[in-house]
CSV table of C-alpha atoms and ligand atoms in Angstrom, one decimal:
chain,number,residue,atom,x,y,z
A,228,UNK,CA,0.0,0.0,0.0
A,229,UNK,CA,1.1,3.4,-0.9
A,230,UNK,CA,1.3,7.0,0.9
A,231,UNK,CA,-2.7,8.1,0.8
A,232,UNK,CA,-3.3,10.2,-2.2
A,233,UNK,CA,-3.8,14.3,-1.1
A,234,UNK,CA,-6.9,15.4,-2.6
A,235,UNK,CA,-8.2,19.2,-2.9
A,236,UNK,CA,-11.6,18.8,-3.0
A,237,UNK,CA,-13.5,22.5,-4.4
A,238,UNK,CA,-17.2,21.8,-4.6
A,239,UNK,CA,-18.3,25.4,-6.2
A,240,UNK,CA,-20.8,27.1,-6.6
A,241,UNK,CA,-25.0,25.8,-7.8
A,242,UNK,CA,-25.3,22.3,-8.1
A,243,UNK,CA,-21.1,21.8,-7.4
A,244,UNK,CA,-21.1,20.5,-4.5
A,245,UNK,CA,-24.0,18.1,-4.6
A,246,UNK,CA,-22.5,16.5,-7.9
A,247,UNK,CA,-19.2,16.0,-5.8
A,248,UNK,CA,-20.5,14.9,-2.8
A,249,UNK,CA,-22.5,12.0,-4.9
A,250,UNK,CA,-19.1,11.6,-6.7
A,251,UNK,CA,-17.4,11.7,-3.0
A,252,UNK,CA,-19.8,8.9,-2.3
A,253,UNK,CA,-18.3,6.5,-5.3
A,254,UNK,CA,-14.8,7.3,-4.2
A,255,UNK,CA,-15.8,6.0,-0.3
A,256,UNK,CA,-16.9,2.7,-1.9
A,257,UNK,CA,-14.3,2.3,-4.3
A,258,UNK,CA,-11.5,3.1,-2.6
A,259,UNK,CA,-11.1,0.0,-0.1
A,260,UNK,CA,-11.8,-2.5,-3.3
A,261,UNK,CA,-8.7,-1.5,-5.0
A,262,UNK,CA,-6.7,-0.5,-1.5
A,263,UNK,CA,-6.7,2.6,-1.8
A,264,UNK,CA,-6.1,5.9,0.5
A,265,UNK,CA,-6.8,9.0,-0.1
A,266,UNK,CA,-7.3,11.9,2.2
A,267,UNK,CA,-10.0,14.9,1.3
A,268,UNK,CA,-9.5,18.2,2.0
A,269,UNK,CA,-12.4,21.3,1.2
A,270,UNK,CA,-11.8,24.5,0.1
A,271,UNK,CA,-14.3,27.0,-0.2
A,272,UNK,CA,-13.2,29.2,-3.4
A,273,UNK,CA,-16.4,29.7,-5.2
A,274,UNK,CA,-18.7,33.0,-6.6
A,275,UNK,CA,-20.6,32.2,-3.0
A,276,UNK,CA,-17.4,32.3,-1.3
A,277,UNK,CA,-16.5,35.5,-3.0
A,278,UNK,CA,-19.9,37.5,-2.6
A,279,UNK,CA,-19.6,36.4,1.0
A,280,UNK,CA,-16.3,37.8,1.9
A,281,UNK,CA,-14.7,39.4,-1.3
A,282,UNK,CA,-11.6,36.7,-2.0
A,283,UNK,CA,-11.1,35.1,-4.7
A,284,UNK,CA,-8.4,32.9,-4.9
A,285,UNK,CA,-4.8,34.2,-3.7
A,286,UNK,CA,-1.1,33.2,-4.7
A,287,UNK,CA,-1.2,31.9,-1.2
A,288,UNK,CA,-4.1,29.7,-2.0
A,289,UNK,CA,-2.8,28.2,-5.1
A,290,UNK,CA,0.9,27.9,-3.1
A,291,UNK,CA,-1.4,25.5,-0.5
A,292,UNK,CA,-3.2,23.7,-3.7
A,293,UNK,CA,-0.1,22.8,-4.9
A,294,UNK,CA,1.2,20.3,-2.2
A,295,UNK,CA,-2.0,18.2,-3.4
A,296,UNK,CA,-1.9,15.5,-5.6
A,297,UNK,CA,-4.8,16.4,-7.6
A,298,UNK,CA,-7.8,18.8,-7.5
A,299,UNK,CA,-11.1,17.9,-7.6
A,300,UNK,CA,-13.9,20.9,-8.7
A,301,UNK,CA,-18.1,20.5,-9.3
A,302,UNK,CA,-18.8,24.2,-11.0
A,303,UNK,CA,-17.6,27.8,-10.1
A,304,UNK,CA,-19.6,30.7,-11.1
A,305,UNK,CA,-22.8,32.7,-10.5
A,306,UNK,CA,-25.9,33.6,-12.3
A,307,UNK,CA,-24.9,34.7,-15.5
A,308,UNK,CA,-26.3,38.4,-15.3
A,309,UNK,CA,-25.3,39.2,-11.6
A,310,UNK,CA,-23.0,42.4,-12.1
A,311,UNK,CA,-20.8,42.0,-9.3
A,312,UNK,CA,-19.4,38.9,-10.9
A,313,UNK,CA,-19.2,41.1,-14.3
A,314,UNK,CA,-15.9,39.9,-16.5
A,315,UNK,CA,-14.7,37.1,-15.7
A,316,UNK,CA,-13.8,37.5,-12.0
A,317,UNK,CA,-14.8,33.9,-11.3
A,318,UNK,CA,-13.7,32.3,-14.5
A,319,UNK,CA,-10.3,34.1,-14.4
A,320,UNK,CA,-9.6,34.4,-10.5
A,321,UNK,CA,-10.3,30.9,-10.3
A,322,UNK,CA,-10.4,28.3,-13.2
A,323,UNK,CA,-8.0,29.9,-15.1
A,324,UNK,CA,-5.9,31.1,-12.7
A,325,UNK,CA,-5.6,27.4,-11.9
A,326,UNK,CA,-4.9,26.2,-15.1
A,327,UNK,CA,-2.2,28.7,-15.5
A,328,UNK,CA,-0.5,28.7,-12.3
A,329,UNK,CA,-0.2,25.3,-12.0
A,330,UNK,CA,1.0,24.7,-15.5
A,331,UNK,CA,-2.4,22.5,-16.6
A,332,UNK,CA,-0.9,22.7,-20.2
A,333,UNK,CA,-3.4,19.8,-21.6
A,334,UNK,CA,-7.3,19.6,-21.2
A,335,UNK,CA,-8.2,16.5,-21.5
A,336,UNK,CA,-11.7,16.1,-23.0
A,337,UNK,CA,-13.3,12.8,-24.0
A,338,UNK,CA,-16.3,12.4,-26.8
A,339,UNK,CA,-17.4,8.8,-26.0
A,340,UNK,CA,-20.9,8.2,-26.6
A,341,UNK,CA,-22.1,5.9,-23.4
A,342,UNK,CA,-24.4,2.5,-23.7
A,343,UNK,CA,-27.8,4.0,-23.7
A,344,UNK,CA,-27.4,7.4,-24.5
A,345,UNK,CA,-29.2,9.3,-27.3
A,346,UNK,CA,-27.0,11.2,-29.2
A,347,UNK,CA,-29.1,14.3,-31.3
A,348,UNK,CA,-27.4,12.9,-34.6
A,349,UNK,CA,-29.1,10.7,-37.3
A,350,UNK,CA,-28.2,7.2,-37.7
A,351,UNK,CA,-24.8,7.8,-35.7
A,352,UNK,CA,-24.5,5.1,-32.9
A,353,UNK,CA,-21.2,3.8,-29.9
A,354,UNK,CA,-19.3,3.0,-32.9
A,355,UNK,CA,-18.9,6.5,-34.7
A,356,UNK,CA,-18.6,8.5,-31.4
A,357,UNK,CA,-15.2,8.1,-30.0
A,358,UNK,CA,-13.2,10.1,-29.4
A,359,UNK,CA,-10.4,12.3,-27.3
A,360,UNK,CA,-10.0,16.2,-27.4
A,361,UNK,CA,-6.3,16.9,-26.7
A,362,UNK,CA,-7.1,21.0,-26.3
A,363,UNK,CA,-4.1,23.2,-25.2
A,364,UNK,CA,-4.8,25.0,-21.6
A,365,UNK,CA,-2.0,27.6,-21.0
A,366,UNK,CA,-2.0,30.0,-23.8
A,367,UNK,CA,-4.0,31.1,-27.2
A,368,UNK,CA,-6.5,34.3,-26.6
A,369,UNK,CA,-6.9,32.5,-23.2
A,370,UNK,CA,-3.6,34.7,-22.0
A,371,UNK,CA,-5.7,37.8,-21.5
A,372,UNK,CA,-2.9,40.4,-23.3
A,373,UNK,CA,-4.6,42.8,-25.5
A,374,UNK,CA,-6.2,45.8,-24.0
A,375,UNK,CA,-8.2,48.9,-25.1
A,376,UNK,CA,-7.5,52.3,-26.3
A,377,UNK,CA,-10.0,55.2,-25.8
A,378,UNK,CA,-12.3,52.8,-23.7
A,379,UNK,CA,-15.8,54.5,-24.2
A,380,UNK,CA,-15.4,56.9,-26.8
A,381,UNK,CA,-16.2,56.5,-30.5
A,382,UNK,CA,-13.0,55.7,-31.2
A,383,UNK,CA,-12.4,52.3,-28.7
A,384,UNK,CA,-10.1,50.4,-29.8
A,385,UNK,CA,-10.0,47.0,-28.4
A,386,UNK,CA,-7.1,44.5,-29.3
A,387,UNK,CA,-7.0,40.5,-27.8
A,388,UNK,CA,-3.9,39.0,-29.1
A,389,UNK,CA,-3.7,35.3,-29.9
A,390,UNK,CA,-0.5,33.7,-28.0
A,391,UNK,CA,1.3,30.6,-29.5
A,392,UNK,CA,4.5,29.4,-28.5
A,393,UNK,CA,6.7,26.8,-30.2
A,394,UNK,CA,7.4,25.1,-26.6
A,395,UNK,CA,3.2,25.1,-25.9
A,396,UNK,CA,2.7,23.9,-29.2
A,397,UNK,CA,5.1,20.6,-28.8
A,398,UNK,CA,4.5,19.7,-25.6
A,399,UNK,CA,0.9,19.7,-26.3
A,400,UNK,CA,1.5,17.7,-29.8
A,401,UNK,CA,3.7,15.3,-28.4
A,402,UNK,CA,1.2,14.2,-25.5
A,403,UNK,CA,-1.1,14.3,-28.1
A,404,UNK,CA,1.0,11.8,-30.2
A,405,UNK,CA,1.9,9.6,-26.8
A,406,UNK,CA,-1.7,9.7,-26.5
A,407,UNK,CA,-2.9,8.5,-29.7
A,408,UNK,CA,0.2,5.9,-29.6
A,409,UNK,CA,-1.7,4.1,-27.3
A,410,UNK,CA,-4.9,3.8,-28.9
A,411,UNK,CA,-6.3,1.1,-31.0
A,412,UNK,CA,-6.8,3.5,-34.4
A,413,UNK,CA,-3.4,5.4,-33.8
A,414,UNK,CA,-5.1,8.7,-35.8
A,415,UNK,CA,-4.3,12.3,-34.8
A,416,UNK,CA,-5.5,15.0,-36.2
A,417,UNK,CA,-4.4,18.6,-35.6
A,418,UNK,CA,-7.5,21.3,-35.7
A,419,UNK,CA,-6.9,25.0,-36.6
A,420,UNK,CA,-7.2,27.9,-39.3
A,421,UNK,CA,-4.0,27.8,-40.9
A,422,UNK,CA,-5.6,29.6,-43.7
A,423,UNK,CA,-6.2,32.4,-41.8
A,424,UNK,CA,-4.2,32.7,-39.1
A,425,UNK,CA,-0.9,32.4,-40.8
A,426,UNK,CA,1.1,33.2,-38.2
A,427,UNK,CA,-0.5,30.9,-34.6
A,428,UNK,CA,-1.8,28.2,-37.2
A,429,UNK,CA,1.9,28.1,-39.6
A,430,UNK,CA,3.8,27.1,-35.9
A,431,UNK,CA,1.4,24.5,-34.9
A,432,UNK,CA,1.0,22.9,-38.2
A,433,UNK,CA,5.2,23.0,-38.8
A,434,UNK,CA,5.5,22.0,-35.2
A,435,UNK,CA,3.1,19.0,-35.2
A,436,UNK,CA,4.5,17.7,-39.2
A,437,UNK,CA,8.1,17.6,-37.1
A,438,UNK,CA,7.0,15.8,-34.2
A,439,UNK,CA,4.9,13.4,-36.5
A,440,UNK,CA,8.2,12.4,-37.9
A,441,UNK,CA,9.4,10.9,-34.7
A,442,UNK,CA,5.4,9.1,-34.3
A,443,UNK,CA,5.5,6.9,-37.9
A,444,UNK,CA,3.3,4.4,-35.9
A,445,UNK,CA,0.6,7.1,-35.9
A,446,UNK,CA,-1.3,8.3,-38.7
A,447,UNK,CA,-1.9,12.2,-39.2
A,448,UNK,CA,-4.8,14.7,-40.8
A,449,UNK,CA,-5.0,17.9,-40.6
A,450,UNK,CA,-9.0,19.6,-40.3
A,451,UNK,CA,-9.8,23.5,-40.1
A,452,UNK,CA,-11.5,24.5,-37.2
A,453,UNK,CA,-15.0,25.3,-39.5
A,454,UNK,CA,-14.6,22.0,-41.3
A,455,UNK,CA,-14.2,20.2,-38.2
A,456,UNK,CA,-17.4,21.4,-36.4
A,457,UNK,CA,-19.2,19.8,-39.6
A,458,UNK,CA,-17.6,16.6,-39.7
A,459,UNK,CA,-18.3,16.4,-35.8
A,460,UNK,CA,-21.9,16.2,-36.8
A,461,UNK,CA,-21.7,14.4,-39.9
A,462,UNK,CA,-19.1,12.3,-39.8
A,463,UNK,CA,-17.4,11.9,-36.1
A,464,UNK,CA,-16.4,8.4,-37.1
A,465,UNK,CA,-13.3,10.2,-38.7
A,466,UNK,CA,-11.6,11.4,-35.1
A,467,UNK,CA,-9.8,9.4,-32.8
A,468,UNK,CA,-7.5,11.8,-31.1
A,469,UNK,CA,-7.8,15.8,-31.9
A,470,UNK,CA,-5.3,18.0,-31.1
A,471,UNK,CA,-6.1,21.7,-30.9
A,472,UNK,CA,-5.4,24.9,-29.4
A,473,UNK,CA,-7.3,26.9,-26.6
A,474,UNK,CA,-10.0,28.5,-28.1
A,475,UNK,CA,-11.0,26.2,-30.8
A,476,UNK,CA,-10.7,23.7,-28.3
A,477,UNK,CA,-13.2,25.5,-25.6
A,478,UNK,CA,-15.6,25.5,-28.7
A,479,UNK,CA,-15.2,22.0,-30.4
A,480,UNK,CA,-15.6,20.2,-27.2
A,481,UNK,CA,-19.2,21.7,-26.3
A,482,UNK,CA,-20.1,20.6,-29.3
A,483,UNK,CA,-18.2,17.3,-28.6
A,484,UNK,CA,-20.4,17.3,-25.8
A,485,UNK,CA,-23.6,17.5,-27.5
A,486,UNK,CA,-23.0,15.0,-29.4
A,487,UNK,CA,-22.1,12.3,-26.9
A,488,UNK,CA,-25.2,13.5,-25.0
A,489,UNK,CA,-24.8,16.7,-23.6
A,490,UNK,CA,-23.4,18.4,-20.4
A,491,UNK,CA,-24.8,16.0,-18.1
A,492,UNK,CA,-21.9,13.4,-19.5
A,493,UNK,CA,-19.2,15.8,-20.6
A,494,UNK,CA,-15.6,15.1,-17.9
A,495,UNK,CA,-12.6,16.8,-18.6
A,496,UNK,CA,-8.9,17.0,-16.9
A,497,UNK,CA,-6.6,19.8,-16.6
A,498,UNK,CA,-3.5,18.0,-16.3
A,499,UNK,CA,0.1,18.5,-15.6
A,500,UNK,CA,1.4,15.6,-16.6
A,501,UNK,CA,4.7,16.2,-15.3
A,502,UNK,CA,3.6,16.0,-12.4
A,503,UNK,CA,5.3,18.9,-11.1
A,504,UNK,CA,1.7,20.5,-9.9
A,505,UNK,CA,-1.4,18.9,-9.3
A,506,UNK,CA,-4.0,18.0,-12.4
A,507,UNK,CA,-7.5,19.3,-11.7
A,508,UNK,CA,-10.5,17.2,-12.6
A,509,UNK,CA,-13.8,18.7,-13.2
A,510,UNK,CA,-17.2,18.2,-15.4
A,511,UNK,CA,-17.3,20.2,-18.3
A,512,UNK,CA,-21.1,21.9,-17.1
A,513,UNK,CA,-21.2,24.7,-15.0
A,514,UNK,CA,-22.8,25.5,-11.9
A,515,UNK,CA,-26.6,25.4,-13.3
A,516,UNK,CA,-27.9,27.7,-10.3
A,517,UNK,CA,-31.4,27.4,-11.6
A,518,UNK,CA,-31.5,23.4,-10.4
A,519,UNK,CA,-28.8,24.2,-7.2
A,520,UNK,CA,-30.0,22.2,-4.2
A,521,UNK,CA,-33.1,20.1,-5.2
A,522,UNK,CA,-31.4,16.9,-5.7
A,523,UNK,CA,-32.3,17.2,-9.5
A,524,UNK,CA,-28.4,17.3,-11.2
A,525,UNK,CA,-27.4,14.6,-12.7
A,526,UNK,CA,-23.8,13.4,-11.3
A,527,UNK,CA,-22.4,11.4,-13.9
A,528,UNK,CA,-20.4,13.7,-15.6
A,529,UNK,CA,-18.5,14.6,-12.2
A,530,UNK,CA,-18.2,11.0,-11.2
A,531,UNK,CA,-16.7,9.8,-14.7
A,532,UNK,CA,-14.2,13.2,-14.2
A,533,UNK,CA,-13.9,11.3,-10.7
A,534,UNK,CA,-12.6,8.2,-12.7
A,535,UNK,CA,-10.6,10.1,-14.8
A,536,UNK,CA,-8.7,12.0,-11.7
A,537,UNK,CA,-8.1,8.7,-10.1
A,538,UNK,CA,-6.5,6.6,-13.4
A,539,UNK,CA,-5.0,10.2,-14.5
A,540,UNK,CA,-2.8,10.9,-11.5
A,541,UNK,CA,-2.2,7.5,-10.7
A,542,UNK,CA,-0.6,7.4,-13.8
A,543,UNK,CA,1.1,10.6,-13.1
A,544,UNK,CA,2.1,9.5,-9.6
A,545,UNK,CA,2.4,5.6,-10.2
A,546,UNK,CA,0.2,5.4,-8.2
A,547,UNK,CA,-1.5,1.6,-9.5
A,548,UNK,CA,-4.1,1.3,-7.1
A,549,UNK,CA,-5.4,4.6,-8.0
A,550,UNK,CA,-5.4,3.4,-11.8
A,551,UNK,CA,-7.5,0.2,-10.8
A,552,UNK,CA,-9.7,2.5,-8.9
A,553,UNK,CA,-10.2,5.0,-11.8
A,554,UNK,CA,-10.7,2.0,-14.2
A,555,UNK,CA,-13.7,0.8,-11.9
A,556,UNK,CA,-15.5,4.0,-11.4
A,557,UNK,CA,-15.0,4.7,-15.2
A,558,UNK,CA,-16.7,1.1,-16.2
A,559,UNK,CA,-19.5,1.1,-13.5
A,560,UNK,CA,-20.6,4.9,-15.6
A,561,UNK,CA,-20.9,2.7,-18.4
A,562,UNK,CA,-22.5,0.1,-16.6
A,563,UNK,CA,-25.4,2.7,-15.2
A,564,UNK,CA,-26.2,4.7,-18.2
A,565,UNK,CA,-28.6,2.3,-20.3
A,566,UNK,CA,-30.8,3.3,-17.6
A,567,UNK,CA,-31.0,6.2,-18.9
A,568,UNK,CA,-32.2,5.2,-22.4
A,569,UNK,CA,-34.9,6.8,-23.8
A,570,UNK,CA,-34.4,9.7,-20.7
A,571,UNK,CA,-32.8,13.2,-21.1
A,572,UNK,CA,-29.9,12.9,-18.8
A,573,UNK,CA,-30.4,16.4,-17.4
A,574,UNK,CA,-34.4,15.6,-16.7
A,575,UNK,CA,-34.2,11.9,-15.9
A,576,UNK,CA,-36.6,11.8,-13.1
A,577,UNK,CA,-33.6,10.2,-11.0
A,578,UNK,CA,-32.4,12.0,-8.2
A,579,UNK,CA,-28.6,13.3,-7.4
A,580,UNK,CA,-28.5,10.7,-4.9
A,581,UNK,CA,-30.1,8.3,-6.5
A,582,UNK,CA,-27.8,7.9,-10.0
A,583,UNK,CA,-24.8,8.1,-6.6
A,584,UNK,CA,-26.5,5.2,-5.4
A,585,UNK,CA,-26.7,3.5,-9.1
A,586,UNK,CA,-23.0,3.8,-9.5
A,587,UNK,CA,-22.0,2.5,-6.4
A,588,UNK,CA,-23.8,-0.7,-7.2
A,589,UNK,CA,-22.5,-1.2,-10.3
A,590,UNK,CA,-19.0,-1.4,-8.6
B,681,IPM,C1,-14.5,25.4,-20.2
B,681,IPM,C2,-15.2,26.7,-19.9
B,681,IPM,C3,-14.1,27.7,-19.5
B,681,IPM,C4,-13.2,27.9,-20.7
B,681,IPM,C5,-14.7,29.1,-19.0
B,681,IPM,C6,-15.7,28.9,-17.9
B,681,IPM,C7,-13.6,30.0,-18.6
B,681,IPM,O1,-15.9,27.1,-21.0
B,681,IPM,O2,-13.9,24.8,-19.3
B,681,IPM,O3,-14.6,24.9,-21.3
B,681,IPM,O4,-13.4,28.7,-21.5
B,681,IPM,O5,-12.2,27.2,-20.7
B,682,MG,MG1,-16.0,25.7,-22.5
């Protein structure tokens, strides 16, 4: 048996927490299966938190999340029009503050459509929806430099400036290429606008046709962003990995997504996988205040993120038990979904609890 695994556990804002305390639930049961420790810890950072007492999330905070293993989040943010949480304080002073501080250079996205999910396309089934979003997570328009001139006159001028490095590039296309190594079809594709953005699209695309030279195992395409989008919906069958920077990446996975069933399946990891930080682990929804405290969210999404964290950083920590534990949670989610056929996930009639309790008995 190894040193218990430190986990940061930041339940959010809305529904948040009760998605991770039903996810919390799966980890109890899990855990002594596979011999596993672990040891929780809460933080409060949140938009409530925030309201409540005006602190966001310091570099003293983030200092303290770093001597975890790995983070766990439900949702962060408000309702959508509430002014005092007007641009971006939540989304930048937390989620992205993390991603950046702690170097979570690859988001980690899955499109795997789940036994007994409807999917909204036509005549597409399990066998044309899988798939693995590689999206970069440190730098793109996602950087924040840009700025305005004359702010409120006639003449504003506002600029946002598009970042790409040659070092973010690679060591998001070679994971990418490790990644897809290991997979049965061995296909990457690289998705961007090199057609129009000459400059950010010429060093990925030069950067990923070296690094494919060193990958001749793995086979290589090469979609625009726009073209991508339509083959998502028409012909998702042609992805198996996807490799793509920040901003495209944000957009192609919701649509990812909704084609695997919506936001009620969607996980996604922020990972270091260095391991010099820890990874965070979070559903791709967000806090859904309208729903917050009636039992009515569905979990799943958090509890596969939940698998994810545990065969993620026990990969990053070889940490094996951890692996076997994420490997269970992510095939009793498989096991509980037909239930939901012929349901919407988000308005199943099941309870928070209640899909918890599911999971936990498919164990
Ligand atoms: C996501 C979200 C975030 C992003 C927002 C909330 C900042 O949309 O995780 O995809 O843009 O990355
Ligand atoms: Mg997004």
């Amino acid at each position: 048996m190894s040193t218990p695994l430190q986990l940061a556990i930041l339940g959010g804002d809305g529904i948040g927490p009760e998605v991770v305390g039903a996810a919390m639930n799966v980890l109890e049961a899990v855990a002594p299966a596979c011999d596993y420790q672990y040891d929780a810890t809460h933080f409060p950072f949140s938009a409530t938190h925030f309201l409540e007492t005006g602190h966001v999330l310091s570099d003293e905070d983030v200092a303290e999340l770093r001597n975890f293993d790995a983070i766990f989040l439900g949702a962060v943010g408000g309702l959508p029009n509430d002014p005092r949480l007007a641009g971006g304080v939540i989304e930048k002073g937390i989620l992205l503050k993390l991603r950046f501080d702690l170097d979570q250079y690859i988001n980690l996205r899955p499109v795997t459509l789940y036994p007994g999910i409807d999917t909204p396309l036509k005549d597409k089934a399990a066998e044309h929806i899988d798939f693995i979003c590689v999206r970069e997570n440190t730098e793109d328009l996602y950087c924040g430099v840009g700025g305005f001139v004359r702010k409120g006159t006639a003449q504003e001028v506002s600029n946002q400036t598009m970042v790409a490095t040659r070092f973010g590039a690679e060591r998001c296309i070679r994971y990418a290429f490790e990644l897809a190594k290991t997979r049965q079809r061995k296909l990457l594709t690289l998705v961007h606008k090199t057609n129009v953005l000459t400059f950010a699209g010429d060093t990925w695309y030069r950067t990923f046709k070296e690094v494919a030279e060193e990958y001749p195992d793995v086979s290589t395409d090469y979609h625009h962003v726009d073209a991508c989008c339509m083959y998502m919906v028409a012909k998702p069958e042609v992805y198996d990995v996807i490799v793509v920077p920040n901003m495209f990446g944000d957009i192609i996975t919701d649509l990812g997504a909704a084609i695997a069933g919506g936001m009620g399946i969607a996980s996604s990891g922020n990972l270091n996988p260095d391991g010099v930080a820890p990874s965070m682990f979070e559903p791709v929804h967000g806090s859904a205040p309208d729903i917050a405290g009636q039992n009515l969210a569905n979990p799943i999404a958090t509890i596969d993120s939940l698998g994810l964290l545990l065969r993620e950083t026990g990969r990053i920590k070889g940490h094996t038990a951890a692996v076997e534990c994420g490997n269970r949670v992510a095939a009793a989610v498989k096991a509980v979904t037909p239930k939901f056929a012929g349901k919407s996930l988000d308005r199943s009639g099941f309870g928070t609890d209640e899909i918890g309790r599911m999971v936990i008995d498919a164990l």
